[in-house]
Amino acid sequence: MTAQIIDGKQIAADMRAELKEEVAKLKEQGIVPGLGVILVGEDPASQSYVTAKERACENIGIYSNDNRLPAETSQEELMALVEKMNNDPKINGILVQLPLPKGINEAEVLLAIDPAKDVDGFHPMNVGKMMVGEKAFLPCTPHGIIQLLIRSGVTIEGAEVVIVGRSNIVGKPLANMLIQKKPNANATVTVCHTRTKDLPSHTKRADIVIAAAGRPNTVTADMVKEGVVVIDVGVNRIEDATKKKGYRLVGDVDFEAVKEKASFITPVPGGVGPMTITMLLYNTVESAKRAAGIEVA
Ligand code: NAP
């Protein structure tokens, strides 16, 4: 079997086109969704993420309020900016780019964001609501993964899902979302990590394997069954002298070998990555609708 490649770029483009239409309709009613972005410091990866987010907002008509602050910014200055955005009706979503520089208490900053504007879905209030199945902002990467599965026609209901990785931004929230007693969930989920005794014994029986370990070749062909669905979240830099930058990006899955056994697989790049920003835009539009008293699904 050769897998069907799940084209994250295309699915993200489709979703962004839908959002663009929705934003245009909201604007006719005088509603302009707004995202406040805070970047502290000069980390190049964070800078390029933030630029991509701002460009994505512009492309679909979301107002973006961009704040790039020096690495020396104090906790108080940062908290004051968050508070200003909490009280600004033009801003429906607040994004604080992580990681924050050393010396800043990240948890305190995230806790200061109004949960009604927490479009990253990291505030404990939203994490708790998600866990008990209440309406909440869903964290962008896990939500994007679920959209990839749904829009590729993969059945999640009743599936054996094995997630490799238990971080607060991917593994844990994804496991929670997939076990909800709801449509497009109802899966049986196993979460693996570095203390898991026998990783292949788990991945081999999975209908869906989601790799979020941050380590190349964590999932190889001998670790999966024929017909498995594989979502590769990992983004790893591998030295490559043939590339202008001197490196290339690979995921956590041995893509070439696993695609010969899988029924569906995501590539890296071009799989999960484009979905993360798309779901941030989705949450910002949802927040604007909620603020205007429009019922959201
Ligand atoms: P993280 O915080 O470093 O967590 C990695 C998790 O994987 C940990 O739970 C770790 O276990 C587990 N793990 C690592 N090696 C393992 C192994 N050999 N066997 C089993 N478990 C293993 O990483 P993260 O933030 O979740 O990100 C994971 C990857 O996804 C990274 O490559 C990151 O760049 C990528 N990512 C991509 C996107 C996107 O939008 N495309 C978004 C977020 C993250 P322990 O808990 O025991 O240490």
mmCIF file of C-alpha atoms in Angstrom, residues 59 66 83 102 129 138 141 198 223 251 269:
data_model
loop_
_atom_site.group_PDB
_atom_site.id
_atom_site.type_symbol
_atom_site.label_atom_id
_atom_site.label_comp_id
_atom_site.label_asym_id
_atom_site.label_seq_id
_atom_site.Cartn_x
_atom_site.Cartn_y
_atom_site.Cartn_z
ATOM 1 C CA ASN A 59 -4.433 37.941 3.894
ATOM 2 C CA ASP A 66 1.943 44.049 16.200
ATOM 3 C CA GLU A 83 -3.806 44.349 30.360
ATOM 4 C CA LYS A 102 14.758 34.278 30.714
ATOM 5 C CA LYS A 129 -13.045 23.801 29.927
ATOM 6 C CA LEU A 138 -8.905 24.779 21.422
ATOM 7 C CA THR A 141 -1.738 22.518 16.800
ATOM 8 C CA ASP A 198 8.010 -0.675 24.711
ATOM 9 C CA MET A 223 6.667 0.080 14.235
ATOM 10 C CA GLY A 251 9.593 15.178 10.923
ATOM 11 C CA PRO A 269 7.045 20.394 5.819
#
